[in-house]
Amino acid sequence: MSNYLVAMEAAWLVRDVEDVDDAIGVAVSEAGKRLNEQDKEYVEVEVGVTPCPACGEPFDSAFIAANTALVGLLLEIEVFNADGENHATRIAKSEVGGALRDVPLSVIEVVETEGEEE
């Protein structure tokens, strides 16, 4: 059994915003609030990054049209004692997906971390 850090991307919709920074703040705050209400304080929430199609430089994953924003959030969770990457992925999606119902999630990276020596 191993420990894994699972990173997921979430698509968060924010209505009635005019500014990208406001949209990001609302998205991170709302996601954190919903996770905390389900006792999932251990899930890290931050804004994701998207590479610029022209130059390749990363920028915040947020787009606004008609005062509605789509914000890409990065969610990270440490999964302990999983049988492998697939098992860790299923555990992470179950934990986070249960708290963030109706929010699209996609696993973007799974990294094995060092566990305790037995």
PDB file of C-alpha atoms in Angstrom:
ATOM      1  CA  MET A   1       0.000   0.000   0.000  1.00  0.00           C
ATOM      2  CA  SER A   2       1.252   3.434  -0.931  1.00  0.00           C
ATOM      3  CA  ASN A   3       0.340   7.064  -0.469  1.00  0.00           C
ATOM      4  CA  TYR A   4      -0.486   9.301  -3.429  1.00  0.00           C
ATOM      5  CA  LEU A   5      -1.009  12.987  -4.115  1.00  0.00           C
ATOM      6  CA  VAL A   6      -3.893  13.290  -6.569  1.00  0.00           C
ATOM      7  CA  ALA A   7      -4.405  16.540  -8.493  1.00  0.00           C
ATOM      8  CA  MET A   8      -7.743  17.191 -10.153  1.00  0.00           C
ATOM      9  CA  GLU A   9      -9.136  19.985 -12.269  1.00  0.00           C
ATOM     10  CA  ALA A  10     -12.666  21.237 -11.615  1.00  0.00           C
ATOM     11  CA  ALA A  11     -14.806  23.450 -13.849  1.00  0.00           C
ATOM     12  CA  TRP A  12     -16.564  26.026 -11.645  1.00  0.00           C
ATOM     13  CA  LEU A  13     -19.289  28.340 -12.962  1.00  0.00           C
ATOM     14  CA  VAL A  14     -19.633  31.797 -11.378  1.00  0.00           C
ATOM     15  CA  ARG A  15     -22.555  34.068 -12.301  1.00  0.00           C
ATOM     16  CA  ASP A  16     -22.911  37.857 -12.113  1.00  0.00           C
ATOM     17  CA  VAL A  17     -19.228  38.816 -12.143  1.00  0.00           C
ATOM     18  CA  GLU A  18     -17.481  41.488 -14.163  1.00  0.00           C
ATOM     19  CA  ASP A  19     -13.843  40.867 -13.261  1.00  0.00           C
ATOM     20  CA  VAL A  20     -11.618  37.787 -13.570  1.00  0.00           C
ATOM     21  CA  ASP A  21     -10.124  38.315 -10.112  1.00  0.00           C
ATOM     22  CA  ASP A  22     -13.606  38.454  -8.572  1.00  0.00           C
ATOM     23  CA  ALA A  23     -14.609  35.282 -10.405  1.00  0.00           C
ATOM     24  CA  ILE A  24     -11.516  33.455  -9.155  1.00  0.00           C
ATOM     25  CA  GLY A  25     -12.098  34.627  -5.582  1.00  0.00           C
ATOM     26  CA  VAL A  26     -15.739  33.541  -5.632  1.00  0.00           C
ATOM     27  CA  ALA A  27     -14.929  30.148  -7.182  1.00  0.00           C
ATOM     28  CA  VAL A  28     -12.170  29.331  -4.681  1.00  0.00           C
ATOM     29  CA  SER A  29     -14.327  30.547  -1.780  1.00  0.00           C
ATOM     30  CA  GLU A  30     -17.427  28.590  -2.835  1.00  0.00           C
ATOM     31  CA  ALA A  31     -15.457  25.393  -3.465  1.00  0.00           C
ATOM     32  CA  GLY A  32     -13.682  25.716  -0.116  1.00  0.00           C
ATOM     33  CA  LYS A  33     -16.961  26.336   1.674  1.00  0.00           C
ATOM     34  CA  ARG A  34     -18.622  23.257   0.147  1.00  0.00           C
ATOM     35  CA  LEU A  35     -15.601  21.083   0.979  1.00  0.00           C
ATOM     36  CA  ASN A  36     -15.429  22.411   4.556  1.00  0.00           C
ATOM     37  CA  GLU A  37     -19.150  21.761   5.088  1.00  0.00           C
ATOM     38  CA  GLN A  38     -18.458  18.093   4.275  1.00  0.00           C
ATOM     39  CA  ASP A  39     -15.394  17.976   6.608  1.00  0.00           C
ATOM     40  CA  LYS A  40     -12.965  17.874   3.681  1.00  0.00           C
ATOM     41  CA  GLU A  41     -10.649  20.644   4.918  1.00  0.00           C
ATOM     42  CA  TYR A  42      -7.669  18.563   3.814  1.00  0.00           C
ATOM     43  CA  VAL A  43      -8.417  19.200   0.113  1.00  0.00           C
ATOM     44  CA  GLU A  44      -6.265  22.043  -1.226  1.00  0.00           C
ATOM     45  CA  VAL A  45      -8.105  24.460  -3.544  1.00  0.00           C
ATOM     46  CA  GLU A  46      -6.459  27.003  -5.839  1.00  0.00           C
ATOM     47  CA  VAL A  47      -6.971  28.474  -9.272  1.00  0.00           C
ATOM     48  CA  GLY A  48      -5.644  26.362 -12.130  1.00  0.00           C
ATOM     49  CA  VAL A  49      -3.413  27.538 -14.948  1.00  0.00           C
ATOM     50  CA  THR A  50      -3.823  27.288 -18.698  1.00  0.00           C
ATOM     51  CA  PRO A  51      -1.002  27.748 -21.204  1.00  0.00           C
ATOM     52  CA  CYS A  52      -1.407  30.615 -23.668  1.00  0.00           C
ATOM     53  CA  PRO A  53      -2.009  29.142 -27.142  1.00  0.00           C
ATOM     54  CA  ALA A  54       0.221  31.784 -28.739  1.00  0.00           C
ATOM     55  CA  CYS A  55       3.239  32.007 -26.426  1.00  0.00           C
ATOM     56  CA  GLY A  56       2.853  29.059 -24.058  1.00  0.00           C
ATOM     57  CA  GLU A  57       3.050  31.193 -20.912  1.00  0.00           C
ATOM     58  CA  PRO A  58       0.683  30.053 -18.129  1.00  0.00           C
ATOM     59  CA  PHE A  59      -2.215  32.259 -17.037  1.00  0.00           C
ATOM     60  CA  ASP A  60      -5.116  31.832 -14.604  1.00  0.00           C
ATOM     61  CA  SER A  61      -7.827  29.472 -15.880  1.00  0.00           C
ATOM     62  CA  ALA A  62     -10.751  31.872 -15.975  1.00  0.00           C
ATOM     63  CA  PHE A  63     -12.923  33.119 -18.805  1.00  0.00           C
ATOM     64  CA  ILE A  64     -15.784  35.612 -18.621  1.00  0.00           C
ATOM     65  CA  ALA A  65     -18.604  36.090 -21.121  1.00  0.00           C
ATOM     66  CA  ALA A  66     -21.943  37.796 -20.454  1.00  0.00           C
ATOM     67  CA  ASN A  67     -21.049  38.329 -16.767  1.00  0.00           C
ATOM     68  CA  THR A  68     -20.657  34.558 -16.298  1.00  0.00           C
ATOM     69  CA  ALA A  69     -17.267  33.014 -15.621  1.00  0.00           C
ATOM     70  CA  LEU A  70     -15.870  29.543 -16.059  1.00  0.00           C
ATOM     71  CA  VAL A  71     -13.015  29.076 -13.597  1.00  0.00           C
ATOM     72  CA  GLY A  72     -10.675  26.101 -13.675  1.00  0.00           C
ATOM     73  CA  LEU A  73      -9.787  25.078 -10.125  1.00  0.00           C
ATOM     74  CA  LEU A  74      -6.926  22.844  -9.067  1.00  0.00           C
ATOM     75  CA  LEU A  75      -7.847  20.466  -6.243  1.00  0.00           C
ATOM     76  CA  GLU A  76      -5.193  18.379  -4.492  1.00  0.00           C
ATOM     77  CA  ILE A  77      -5.789  15.571  -2.027  1.00  0.00           C
ATOM     78  CA  GLU A  78      -3.406  13.174  -0.299  1.00  0.00           C
ATOM     79  CA  VAL A  79      -4.665   9.579  -0.462  1.00  0.00           C
ATOM     80  CA  PHE A  80      -3.204   7.128   2.045  1.00  0.00           C
ATOM     81  CA  ASN A  81      -2.823   3.349   1.785  1.00  0.00           C
ATOM     82  CA  ALA A  82      -4.061   2.933  -1.785  1.00  0.00           C
ATOM     83  CA  ASP A  83      -3.396  -0.230  -3.783  1.00  0.00           C
ATOM     84  CA  GLY A  84      -2.146   1.751  -6.785  1.00  0.00           C
ATOM     85  CA  GLU A  85      -2.686   4.857  -8.907  1.00  0.00           C
ATOM     86  CA  ASN A  86      -6.104   3.733 -10.149  1.00  0.00           C
ATOM     87  CA  HIS A  87      -7.287   3.003  -6.618  1.00  0.00           C
ATOM     88  CA  ALA A  88      -5.977   6.389  -5.406  1.00  0.00           C
ATOM     89  CA  THR A  89      -7.775   8.102  -8.293  1.00  0.00           C
ATOM     90  CA  ARG A  90     -11.086   6.425  -7.450  1.00  0.00           C
ATOM     91  CA  ILE A  91     -10.733   7.328  -3.762  1.00  0.00           C
ATOM     92  CA  ALA A  92      -9.898  10.976  -4.573  1.00  0.00           C
ATOM     93  CA  LYS A  93     -12.783  11.380  -7.029  1.00  0.00           C
ATOM     94  CA  SER A  94     -15.178   9.806  -4.531  1.00  0.00           C
ATOM     95  CA  GLU A  95     -14.044  12.048  -1.659  1.00  0.00           C
ATOM     96  CA  VAL A  96     -14.056  15.302  -3.611  1.00  0.00           C
ATOM     97  CA  GLY A  97     -16.943  14.463  -5.939  1.00  0.00           C
ATOM     98  CA  GLY A  98     -19.197  13.673  -3.009  1.00  0.00           C
ATOM     99  CA  ALA A  99     -18.732  17.179  -1.623  1.00  0.00           C
ATOM    100  CA  LEU A 100     -18.796  18.965  -4.985  1.00  0.00           C
ATOM    101  CA  ARG A 101     -21.864  17.439  -6.599  1.00  0.00           C
ATOM    102  CA  ASP A 102     -22.555  18.488 -10.203  1.00  0.00           C
ATOM    103  CA  VAL A 103     -19.018  19.864 -10.629  1.00  0.00           C
ATOM    104  CA  PRO A 104     -17.044  18.283 -13.489  1.00  0.00           C
ATOM    105  CA  LEU A 105     -13.782  16.754 -12.219  1.00  0.00           C
ATOM    106  CA  SER A 106     -10.832  15.465 -14.186  1.00  0.00           C
ATOM    107  CA  VAL A 107      -7.703  13.851 -12.732  1.00  0.00           C
ATOM    108  CA  ILE A 108      -4.642  15.575 -14.155  1.00  0.00           C
ATOM    109  CA  GLU A 109      -1.806  14.038 -12.112  1.00  0.00           C
ATOM    110  CA  VAL A 110      -1.157  11.252  -9.621  1.00  0.00           C
ATOM    111  CA  VAL A 111       2.177  11.195  -7.775  1.00  0.00           C
ATOM    112  CA  GLU A 112       3.287   8.504  -5.352  1.00  0.00           C
ATOM    113  CA  THR A 113       4.518  10.045  -2.094  1.00  0.00           C
ATOM    114  CA  GLU A 114       6.685   8.536   0.604  1.00  0.00           C
ATOM    115  CA  GLY A 115       4.771   6.794   3.352  1.00  0.00           C
ATOM    116  CA  GLU A 116       5.778   5.683   6.812  1.00  0.00           C
ATOM    117  CA  GLU A 117       8.333   2.903   7.055  1.00  0.00           C
ATOM    118  CA  GLU A 118       6.937  -0.276   8.554  1.00  0.00           C
TER     119      GLU A 118
END
